[in-house]
Amino acid sequence: MSFMLQSEIEITTKGRGTYELTARVAEAVRSARVSTGLCHVFTTHTSASLMICENADPDVRRDLETFMADLAPDGDPRFVHTAEGPDDMPAHVRSVLTTSDLTIPIKNGELALGTWQGVFFCEFDGPRTRKVYVTTLD
Amino acid sequence: MSFMLQSEIEITTKGRGTYELTARVAEAVRSARVSTGLCHVFTTHTSASLMICENADPDVRRDLETFMADLAPDGDPRFVHTAEGPDDMPAHVRSVLTTSDLTIPIKNGELALGTWQGVFFCEFDGPRTRKVYVTTLD
Amino acid sequence: MSFMLQSEIEITTKGRGTYELTARVAEAVRSARVSTGLCHVFTTHTSASLMICENADPDVRRDLETFMADLAPDGDPRFVHTAEGPDDMPAHVRSVLTTSDLTIPIKNGELALGTWQGVFFCEFDGPRTRKVYVTTLD
């Protein structure tokens, strides 16, 4: 019989940057006592996102931020949507290029992430209070 | 007991651009009478895609289209796959950079989207008749 | 009654490039005997990824690789994370820009992919032995 459990995580960001969520998502999985299943993670914001990324060297996330900042720079003169500031449209672009939703397998009661994979919240605005839904199913 | 319901949405696009699907996906969720669950959205095309994006100011999607058009321009001389026209390979690139599948939580019988989030179909070719699957589960 | 089945696919890559997984994922779906449902595919690596892409002309994937190689080039002087070689950080960027997880509808016992859609494993490092989880549910 299938069992679906949904919880919410609140994240207080200190500004732009990446915030590791792996432990909090793993905790939701353990609470759900799912042996084999799936874990869905979703963020409800359009100037923030989720990603799975290398979790060992913080420089990896810094380099990713540099990459995104060059690809969709603040104040890019191509952008028409500037009413919410020069960093708003770049935030939307970076959010679309990463993702709002992730689904991760659950195996033997744990997230089946690879050794170097972490789940990260990407804040492209902030500081802000942000919401993430975690839904587990088996 | 789990219940899974699958339906199809047909979209007639007038050409390149973004088309909001939020109301049609929300309607499928309501028809499924799922209280807590997940809603999966999938498009079956390689020159189109899905994205979750800011839904208030249409300039946001226009700016995203500008961004994509500059990143993977029509007629890009780097591309070898030109048999289907100068806009075909850029369409495939833009499709890969966005997504073909989205999963959104369902809470209290409704899509748990954020205030500013909308579900959009991205047409990188067209005008065309396009297909989107919506699968709900609880 | 819901039924969830999880299996693992091992992929031996010969180096950078894309490797079609469609037949192996379709085989997992058939083994699971799911009529209407979802198929989740996940890779556990941060220098590799998954994507849904045009499967007819191999030039499409070659052009995508060219695009990614220009967007996040090996040895990019902006990158600080170089301890694992000049190709490691670009691999992480390309992995984030594509995806680690895919969910595909199952209809009439088969993957409901479009005519031109294939499921691909993207190796940004290698040669390597790689792991992909396939989870089906109905």
GROMACS .gro file of C-alpha atoms in nm:
model
  414
    1MET     CA    1   0.000   0.000   0.000
    2SER     CA    2   0.132   0.338  -0.098
    3PHE     CA    3   0.205   0.599   0.161
    4MET     CA    4   0.270   0.963   0.083
    5LEU     CA    5   0.400   1.212   0.337
    6GLN     CA    6   0.450   1.583   0.281
    7SER     CA    7   0.643   1.827   0.494
    8GLU     CA    8   0.773   2.181   0.463
    9ILE     CA    9   1.122   2.313   0.523
   10GLU     CA   10   1.180   2.680   0.593
   11ILE     CA   11   1.513   2.827   0.484
   12THR     CA   12   1.641   3.163   0.599
   13THR     CA   13   1.894   3.282   0.345
   14LYS     CA   14   2.156   3.544   0.425
   15GLY     CA   15   2.170   3.663   0.065
   16ARG     CA   16   2.271   3.518  -0.268
   17GLY     CA   17   2.445   3.186  -0.248
   18THR     CA   18   2.389   2.813  -0.217
   19TYR     CA   19   2.263   2.646   0.099
   20GLU     CA   20   2.298   2.272   0.150
   21LEU     CA   21   1.969   2.095   0.222
   22THR     CA   22   2.087   1.734   0.210
   23ALA     CA   23   2.069   1.669   0.585
   24ARG     CA   24   1.722   1.820   0.619
   25VAL     CA   25   1.583   1.626   0.324
   26ALA     CA   26   1.748   1.306   0.453
   27GLU     CA   27   1.583   1.369   0.791
   28ALA     CA   28   1.240   1.396   0.625
   29VAL     CA   29   1.307   1.064   0.450
   30ARG     CA   30   1.400   0.895   0.777
   31SER     CA   31   1.090   1.035   0.950
   32ALA     CA   32   0.875   0.895   0.672
   33ARG     CA   33   1.017   0.545   0.726
   34VAL     CA   34   1.009   0.472   0.355
   35SER     CA   35   1.225   0.172   0.262
   36THR     CA   36   1.214   0.181  -0.120
   37GLY     CA   37   1.061   0.485  -0.279
   38LEU     CA   38   1.101   0.837  -0.408
   39CYS     CA   39   1.161   1.173  -0.244
   40HIS     CA   40   1.036   1.485  -0.420
   41VAL     CA   41   1.174   1.828  -0.333
   42PHE     CA   42   1.015   2.148  -0.458
   43THR     CA   43   1.072   2.517  -0.405
   44THR     CA   44   0.797   2.773  -0.455
   45HIS     CA   45   1.007   3.072  -0.562
   46THR     CA   46   1.100   3.216  -0.901
   47SER     CA   47   1.419   3.392  -0.790
   48ALA     CA   48   1.555   3.083  -0.618
   49SER     CA   49   1.596   2.719  -0.719
   50LEU     CA   50   1.724   2.374  -0.634
   51MET     CA   51   2.014   2.176  -0.771
   52ILE     CA   52   2.208   1.857  -0.714
   53CYS     CA   53   2.577   1.941  -0.713
   54GLU     CA   54   2.917   1.829  -0.589
   55ASN     CA   55   2.917   1.870  -0.210
   56ALA     CA   56   3.283   1.831  -0.111
   57ASP     CA   57   3.461   2.149  -0.223
   58PRO     CA   58   3.273   2.478  -0.166
   59ASP     CA   59   3.469   2.625  -0.459
   60VAL     CA   60   3.249   2.421  -0.692
   61ARG     CA   61   2.943   2.619  -0.588
   62ARG     CA   62   3.137   2.944  -0.599
   63ASP     CA   63   3.247   2.866  -0.954
   64LEU     CA   64   2.889   2.784  -1.046
   65GLU     CA   65   2.779   3.120  -0.911
   66THR     CA   66   3.053   3.292  -1.115
   67PHE     CA   67   2.937   3.104  -1.421
   68MET     CA   68   2.573   3.202  -1.370
   69ALA     CA   69   2.666   3.564  -1.291
   70ASP     CA   70   2.854   3.592  -1.621
   71LEU     CA   71   2.587   3.410  -1.822
   72ALA     CA   72   2.295   3.621  -1.694
   73PRO     CA   73   2.459   3.927  -1.539
   74ASP     CA   74   2.292   4.179  -1.313
   75GLY     CA   75   2.183   4.485  -1.503
   76ASP     CA   76   2.201   4.307  -1.839
   77PRO     CA   77   2.083   4.578  -2.084
   78ARG     CA   78   1.896   4.318  -2.293
   79PHE     CA   79   1.639   4.274  -2.018
   80VAL     CA   80   1.315   4.475  -2.023
   81HIS     CA   81   1.183   4.347  -1.689
   82THR     CA   82   1.372   4.582  -1.455
   83ALA     CA   83   1.095   4.714  -1.230
   84GLU     CA   84   1.203   4.489  -0.943
   85GLY     CA   85   1.569   4.583  -0.976
   86PRO     CA   86   1.872   4.495  -1.190
   87ASP     CA   87   1.911   4.155  -1.018
   88ASP     CA   88   1.554   4.030  -1.061
   89MET     CA   89   1.550   3.914  -1.424
   90PRO     CA   90   1.892   3.746  -1.392
   91ALA     CA   91   1.750   3.563  -1.089
   92HIS     CA   92   1.459   3.431  -1.298
   93VAL     CA   93   1.697   3.315  -1.573
   94ARG     CA   94   1.925   3.136  -1.327
   95SER     CA   95   1.622   2.975  -1.163
   96VAL     CA   96   1.501   2.839  -1.500
   97LEU     CA   97   1.850   2.710  -1.592
   98THR     CA   98   1.869   2.511  -1.268
   99THR     CA   99   1.539   2.362  -1.140
  100SER     CA  100   1.242   2.407  -0.907
  101ASP     CA  101   1.184   2.035  -0.856
  102LEU     CA  102   1.400   1.733  -0.783
  103THR     CA  103   1.308   1.369  -0.737
  104ILE     CA  104   1.560   1.140  -0.567
  105PRO     CA  105   1.534   0.763  -0.518
  106ILE     CA  106   1.505   0.621  -0.167
  107LYS     CA  107   1.687   0.291  -0.114
  108ASN     CA  108   1.712   0.099   0.213
  109GLY     CA  109   1.544   0.389   0.391
  110GLU     CA  110   1.796   0.651   0.279
  111LEU     CA  111   1.833   0.899  -0.008
  112ALA     CA  112   2.018   0.712  -0.283
  113LEU     CA  113   2.251   1.001  -0.361
  114GLY     CA  114   2.600   0.942  -0.495
  115THR     CA  115   2.904   0.994  -0.272
  116TRP     CA  116   2.964   1.348  -0.400
  117GLN     CA  117   2.604   1.458  -0.454
  118GLY     CA  118   2.439   1.714  -0.231
  119VAL     CA  119   2.099   1.883  -0.253
  120PHE     CA  120   2.134   2.261  -0.261
  121PHE     CA  121   1.900   2.554  -0.237
  122CYS     CA  122   2.011   2.837  -0.468
  123GLU     CA  123   1.921   3.188  -0.351
  124PHE     CA  124   1.943   3.442  -0.635
  125ASP     CA  125   1.789   3.724  -0.431
  126GLY     CA  126   1.765   3.757  -0.055
  127PRO     CA  127   1.817   3.764   0.234
  128ARG     CA  128   1.477   3.595   0.241
  129THR     CA  129   1.269   3.331   0.416
  130ARG     CA  130   1.209   3.054   0.165
  131LYS     CA  131   0.989   2.744   0.148
  132VAL     CA  132   1.069   2.394   0.026
  133TYR     CA  133   0.822   2.103   0.014
  134VAL     CA  134   0.946   1.751   0.069
  135THR     CA  135   0.713   1.469  -0.036
  136THR     CA  136   0.807   1.105   0.013
  137LEU     CA  137   0.626   0.810  -0.137
  138ASP     CA  138   0.660   0.436  -0.139
  139MET     CA  139  -0.448   0.327  -0.131
  140SER     CA  140  -0.263   0.495  -0.415
  141PHE     CA  141  -0.451   0.632  -0.709
  142MET     CA  142  -0.290   0.740  -1.033
  143LEU     CA  143  -0.472   0.929  -1.305
  144GLN     CA  144  -0.331   1.026  -1.642
  145SER     CA  145  -0.472   1.274  -1.890
  146GLU     CA  146  -0.353   1.449  -2.203
  147ILE     CA  147  -0.359   1.818  -2.286
  148GLU     CA  148  -0.340   1.935  -2.645
  149ILE     CA  149  -0.180   2.273  -2.710
  150THR     CA  150  -0.208   2.460  -3.037
  151THR     CA  151   0.083   2.700  -3.057
  152LYS     CA  152   0.080   3.003  -3.284
  153GLY     CA  153   0.459   3.000  -3.320
  154ARG     CA  154   0.755   3.044  -3.093
  155GLY     CA  155   0.675   3.170  -2.749
  156THR     CA  156   0.557   3.065  -2.407
  157TYR     CA  157   0.205   2.948  -2.331
  158GLU     CA  158   0.073   2.933  -1.977
  159LEU     CA  159  -0.059   2.590  -1.875
  160THR     CA  160  -0.120   2.654  -1.505
  161ALA     CA  161  -0.501   2.665  -1.525
  162ARG     CA  162  -0.521   2.348  -1.735
  163VAL     CA  163  -0.287   2.154  -1.506
  164ALA     CA  164  -0.475   2.282  -1.200
  165GLU     CA  165  -0.800   2.163  -1.358
  166ALA     CA  166  -0.654   1.812  -1.406
  167VAL     CA  167  -0.555   1.813  -1.038
  168ARG     CA  168  -0.903   1.913  -0.928
  169SER     CA  169  -1.062   1.646  -1.150
  170ALA     CA  170  -0.836   1.385  -0.991
  171ARG     CA  171  -0.958   1.479  -0.642
  172VAL     CA  172  -0.613   1.425  -0.494
  173SER     CA  173  -0.576   1.584  -0.151
  174THR     CA  174  -0.203   1.536  -0.082
  175GLY     CA  175   0.010   1.413  -0.365
  176LEU     CA  176   0.215   1.492  -0.671
  177CYS     CA  177   0.135   1.616  -1.020
  178HIS     CA  178   0.368   1.519  -1.303
  179VAL     CA  179   0.368   1.715  -1.630
  180PHE     CA  180   0.552   1.591  -1.938
  181THR     CA  181   0.586   1.705  -2.295
  182THR     CA  182   0.674   1.466  -2.577
  183HIS     CA  183   0.859   1.706  -2.808
  184THR     CA  184   1.228   1.785  -2.860
  185SER     CA  185   1.180   2.134  -3.000
  186ALA     CA  186   0.952   2.242  -2.716
  187SER     CA  187   0.972   2.219  -2.339
  188LEU     CA  188   0.820   2.303  -2.003
  189MET     CA  189   0.928   2.548  -1.737
  190ILE     CA  190   0.815   2.698  -1.410
  191CYS     CA  191   0.856   3.074  -1.430
  192GLU     CA  192   0.734   3.405  -1.294
  193ASN     CA  193   0.374   3.449  -1.413
  194ALA     CA  194   0.294   3.813  -1.337
  195ASP     CA  195   0.485   4.024  -1.589
  196PRO     CA  196   0.492   3.891  -1.949
  197ASP     CA  197   0.822   4.077  -1.997
  198VAL     CA  198   0.990   3.807  -1.787
  199ARG     CA  199   0.913   3.543  -2.051
  200ARG     CA  200   1.007   3.780  -2.330
  201ASP     CA  201   1.342   3.844  -2.161
  202LEU     CA  202   1.390   3.469  -2.121
  203GLU     CA  203   1.326   3.424  -2.492
  204THR     CA  204   1.580   3.697  -2.570
  205PHE     CA  205   1.829   3.526  -2.342
  206MET     CA  206   1.777   3.186  -2.507
  207ALA     CA  207   1.787   3.337  -2.857
  208ASP     CA  208   2.126   3.495  -2.784
  209LEU     CA  209   2.264   3.184  -2.611
  210ALA     CA  210   2.167   2.941  -2.888
  211PRO     CA  211   2.097   3.161  -3.189
  212ASP     CA  212   1.922   3.055  -3.508
  213GLY     CA  213   2.168   2.971  -3.780
  214ASP     CA  214   2.457   2.931  -3.536
  215PRO     CA  215   2.748   2.831  -3.763
  216ARG     CA  216   2.879   2.587  -3.499
  217PHE     CA  217   2.585   2.355  -3.556
  218VAL     CA  218   2.614   2.064  -3.802
  219HIS     CA  219   2.252   1.949  -3.770
  220THR     CA  220   2.091   2.193  -4.016
  221ALA     CA  221   1.884   1.961  -4.235
  222GLU     CA  222   1.563   2.065  -4.060
  223GLY     CA  223   1.638   2.435  -4.084
  224PRO     CA  224   1.846   2.699  -3.904
  225ASP     CA  225   1.604   2.706  -3.608
  226ASP     CA  226   1.595   2.332  -3.536
  227MET     CA  227   1.922   2.275  -3.349
  228PRO     CA  228   1.875   2.592  -3.137
  229ALA     CA  229   1.531   2.455  -3.048
  230HIS     CA  230   1.685   2.129  -2.925
  231VAL     CA  231   1.943   2.319  -2.716
  232ARG     CA  232   1.678   2.543  -2.559
  233SER     CA  233   1.463   2.237  -2.486
  234VAL     CA  234   1.751   2.065  -2.304
  235LEU     CA  235   1.834   2.383  -2.104
  236THR     CA  236   1.476   2.404  -1.977
  237THR     CA  237   1.297   2.070  -1.914
  238SER     CA  238   1.061   1.808  -2.056
  239ASP     CA  239   0.923   1.701  -1.718
  240LEU     CA  240   0.800   1.878  -1.407
  241THR     CA  241   0.667   1.741  -1.081
  242ILE     CA  242   0.468   1.972  -0.855
  243PRO     CA  243   0.334   1.896  -0.506
  244ILE     CA  244  -0.040   1.882  -0.447
  245LYS     CA  245  -0.154   2.019  -0.111
  246ASN     CA  246  -0.514   2.048   0.008
  247GLY     CA  247  -0.633   1.943  -0.335
  248GLU     CA  248  -0.448   2.218  -0.524
  249LEU     CA  249  -0.112   2.263  -0.696
  250ALA     CA  250   0.126   2.390  -0.428
  251LEU     CA  251   0.283   2.653  -0.652
  252GLY     CA  252   0.422   2.974  -0.510
  253THR     CA  253   0.238   3.303  -0.558
  254TRP     CA  254   0.446   3.400  -0.861
  255GLN     CA  255   0.499   3.058  -1.016
  256GLY     CA  256   0.328   2.955  -1.336
  257VAL     CA  257   0.365   2.642  -1.550
  258PHE     CA  258   0.459   2.729  -1.906
  259PHE     CA  259   0.485   2.544  -2.232
  260CYS     CA  260   0.780   2.670  -2.439
  261GLU     CA  261   0.740   2.644  -2.814
  262PHE     CA  262   1.074   2.674  -2.995
  263ASP     CA  263   0.928   2.584  -3.335
  264GLY     CA  264   0.568   2.602  -3.448
  265PRO     CA  265   0.293   2.681  -3.508
  266ARG     CA  266   0.227   2.323  -3.404
  267THR     CA  267  -0.016   2.099  -3.221
  268ARG     CA  268   0.162   1.975  -2.911
  269LYS     CA  269   0.094   1.713  -2.645
  270VAL     CA  270   0.139   1.728  -2.268
  271TYR     CA  271   0.069   1.442  -2.026
  272VAL     CA  272  -0.054   1.519  -1.676
  273THR     CA  273  -0.031   1.237  -1.422
  274THR     CA  274  -0.153   1.283  -1.067
  275LEU     CA  275  -0.085   1.047  -0.781
  276ASP     CA  276  -0.161   1.026  -0.413
  277MET     CA  277  -0.274  -0.076  -0.500
  278SER     CA  278   0.052   0.099  -0.566
  279PHE     CA  279   0.358  -0.096  -0.666
  280MET     CA  280   0.708   0.046  -0.675
  281LEU     CA  281   1.002  -0.134  -0.829
  282GLN     CA  282   1.362  -0.014  -0.827
  283SER     CA  283   1.650  -0.144  -1.036
  284GLU     CA  284   2.001  -0.031  -1.120
  285ILE     CA  285   2.164   0.007  -1.459
  286GLU     CA  286   2.541   0.006  -1.492
  287ILE     CA  287   2.690   0.206  -1.778
  288THR     CA  288   3.049   0.171  -1.893
  289THR     CA  289   3.141   0.490  -2.073
  290LYS     CA  290   3.430   0.510  -2.318
  291GLY     CA  291   3.488   0.879  -2.246
  292ARG     CA  292   3.298   1.200  -2.288
  293GLY     CA  293   2.986   1.173  -2.494
  294THR     CA  294   2.621   1.076  -2.484
  295TYR     CA  295   2.498   0.720  -2.446
  296GLU     CA  296   2.143   0.625  -2.528
  297LEU     CA  297   1.958   0.455  -2.241
  298THR     CA  298   1.609   0.442  -2.389
  299ALA     CA  299   1.605   0.066  -2.457
  300ARG     CA  300   1.737  -0.021  -2.112
  301VAL     CA  301   1.487   0.204  -1.935
  302ALA     CA  302   1.205   0.069  -2.154
  303GLU     CA  303   1.311  -0.285  -2.059
  304ALA     CA  304   1.287  -0.196  -1.688
  305VAL     CA  305   0.936  -0.061  -1.749
  306ARG     CA  306   0.831  -0.380  -1.926
  307SER     CA  307   0.975  -0.596  -1.647
  308ALA     CA  308   0.777  -0.395  -1.393
  309ARG     CA  309   0.450  -0.468  -1.578
  310VAL     CA  310   0.317  -0.121  -1.500
  311SER     CA  311   0.022  -0.026  -1.719
  312THR     CA  312  -0.032   0.341  -1.628
  313GLY     CA  313   0.231   0.505  -1.413
  314LEU     CA  314   0.560   0.688  -1.392
  315CYS     CA  315   0.921   0.591  -1.451
  316HIS     CA  316   1.190   0.778  -1.260
  317VAL     CA  317   1.550   0.774  -1.379
  318PHE     CA  318   1.835   0.906  -1.165
  319THR     CA  319   2.211   0.920  -1.194
  320THR     CA  320   2.436   0.943  -0.890
  321HIS     CA  321   2.727   1.138  -1.042
  322THR     CA  322   2.820   1.507  -1.046
  323SER     CA  323   3.032   1.496  -1.362
  324ALA     CA  324   2.765   1.315  -1.562
  325SER     CA  325   2.393   1.369  -1.616
  326LEU     CA  326   2.077   1.267  -1.794
  327MET     CA  327   1.878   1.434  -2.068
  328ILE     CA  328   1.587   1.378  -2.300
  329CYS     CA  329   1.693   1.471  -2.651
  330GLU     CA  330   1.628   1.412  -3.019
  331ASN     CA  331   1.729   1.052  -3.094
  332ALA     CA  332   1.730   1.032  -3.475
  333ASP     CA  333   2.037   1.226  -3.591
  334PRO     CA  334   2.357   1.177  -3.387
  335ASP     CA  335   2.468   1.525  -3.502
  336VAL     CA  336   2.214   1.671  -3.259
  337ARG     CA  337   2.407   1.531  -2.963
  338ARG     CA  338   2.738   1.631  -3.118
  339ASP     CA  339   2.610   1.987  -3.159
  340LEU     CA  340   2.490   1.984  -2.798
  341GLU     CA  341   2.836   1.878  -2.686
  342THR     CA  342   2.990   2.160  -2.893
  343PHE     CA  343   2.746   2.403  -2.735
  344MET     CA  344   2.827   2.287  -2.382
  345ALA     CA  345   3.202   2.283  -2.451
  346ASP     CA  346   3.187   2.648  -2.564
  347LEU     CA  347   2.959   2.755  -2.279
  348ALA     CA  348   3.168   2.597  -2.000
  349PRO     CA  349   3.506   2.530  -2.162
  350ASP     CA  350   3.779   2.309  -2.021
  351GLY     CA  351   4.042   2.512  -1.844
  352ASP     CA  352   3.815   2.815  -1.810
  353PRO     CA  353   4.033   3.065  -1.616
  354ARG     CA  354   3.730   3.185  -1.417
  355PHE     CA  355   3.714   2.856  -1.230
  356VAL     CA  356   3.889   2.818  -0.893
  357HIS     CA  357   3.809   2.448  -0.847
  358THR     CA  358   4.092   2.300  -1.057
  359ALA     CA  359   4.239   2.041  -0.820
  360GLU     CA  360   4.072   1.757  -1.009
  361GLY     CA  361   4.183   1.881  -1.350
  362PRO     CA  362   4.081   2.144  -1.608
  363ASP     CA  363   3.779   1.936  -1.716
  364ASP     CA  364   3.624   1.879  -1.373
  365MET     CA  365   3.451   2.212  -1.304
  366PRO     CA  366   3.313   2.233  -1.661
  367ALA     CA  367   3.172   1.883  -1.604
  368HIS     CA  368   2.990   2.001  -1.291
  369VAL     CA  369   2.847   2.303  -1.476
  370ARG     CA  370   2.726   2.091  -1.767
  371SER     CA  371   2.574   1.842  -1.523
  372VAL     CA  372   2.377   2.119  -1.349
  373LEU     CA  373   2.258   2.266  -1.683
  374THR     CA  374   2.117   1.930  -1.789
  375THR     CA  375   1.969   1.711  -1.510
  376SER     CA  376   2.032   1.426  -1.266
  377ASP     CA  377   1.669   1.309  -1.258
  378LEU     CA  378   1.400   1.245  -1.513
  379THR     CA  379   1.043   1.127  -1.471
  380ILE     CA  380   0.863   0.986  -1.774
  381PRO     CA  381   0.497   0.879  -1.796
  382ILE     CA  382   0.412   0.514  -1.856
  383LYS     CA  383   0.108   0.455  -2.077
  384ASN     CA  384  -0.024   0.118  -2.191
  385GLY     CA  385   0.277  -0.050  -2.035
  386GLU     CA  386   0.533   0.154  -2.231
  387LEU     CA  387   0.734   0.474  -2.182
  388ALA     CA  388   0.516   0.754  -2.322
  389LEU     CA  389   0.804   0.923  -2.502
  390GLY     CA  390   0.748   1.122  -2.819
  391THR     CA  391   0.857   0.984  -3.155
  392TRP     CA  392   1.187   1.170  -3.153
  393GLN     CA  393   1.263   1.158  -2.780
  394GLY     CA  394   1.541   0.942  -2.641
  395VAL     CA  395   1.680   0.913  -2.289
  396PHE     CA  396   2.053   0.982  -2.283
  397PHE     CA  397   2.330   0.948  -2.031
  398CYS     CA  398   2.578   1.236  -2.061
  399GLU     CA  399   2.936   1.155  -1.963
  400PHE     CA  400   3.140   1.470  -1.900
  401ASP     CA  401   3.440   1.281  -1.763
  402GLY     CA  402   3.531   0.916  -1.817
  403PRO     CA  403   3.591   0.652  -1.926
  404ARG     CA  404   3.404   0.544  -1.615
  405THR     CA  405   3.160   0.291  -1.476
  406ARG     CA  406   2.842   0.479  -1.393
  407LYS     CA  407   2.519   0.403  -1.207
  408VAL     CA  408   2.159   0.487  -1.294
  409TYR     CA  409   1.856   0.400  -1.080
  410VAL     CA  410   1.525   0.326  -1.248
  411THR     CA  411   1.216   0.334  -1.028
  412THR     CA  412   0.872   0.255  -1.167
  413LEU     CA  413   0.546   0.316  -0.989
  414ASP     CA  414   0.180   0.274  -1.059
   0.00000   0.00000   0.00000
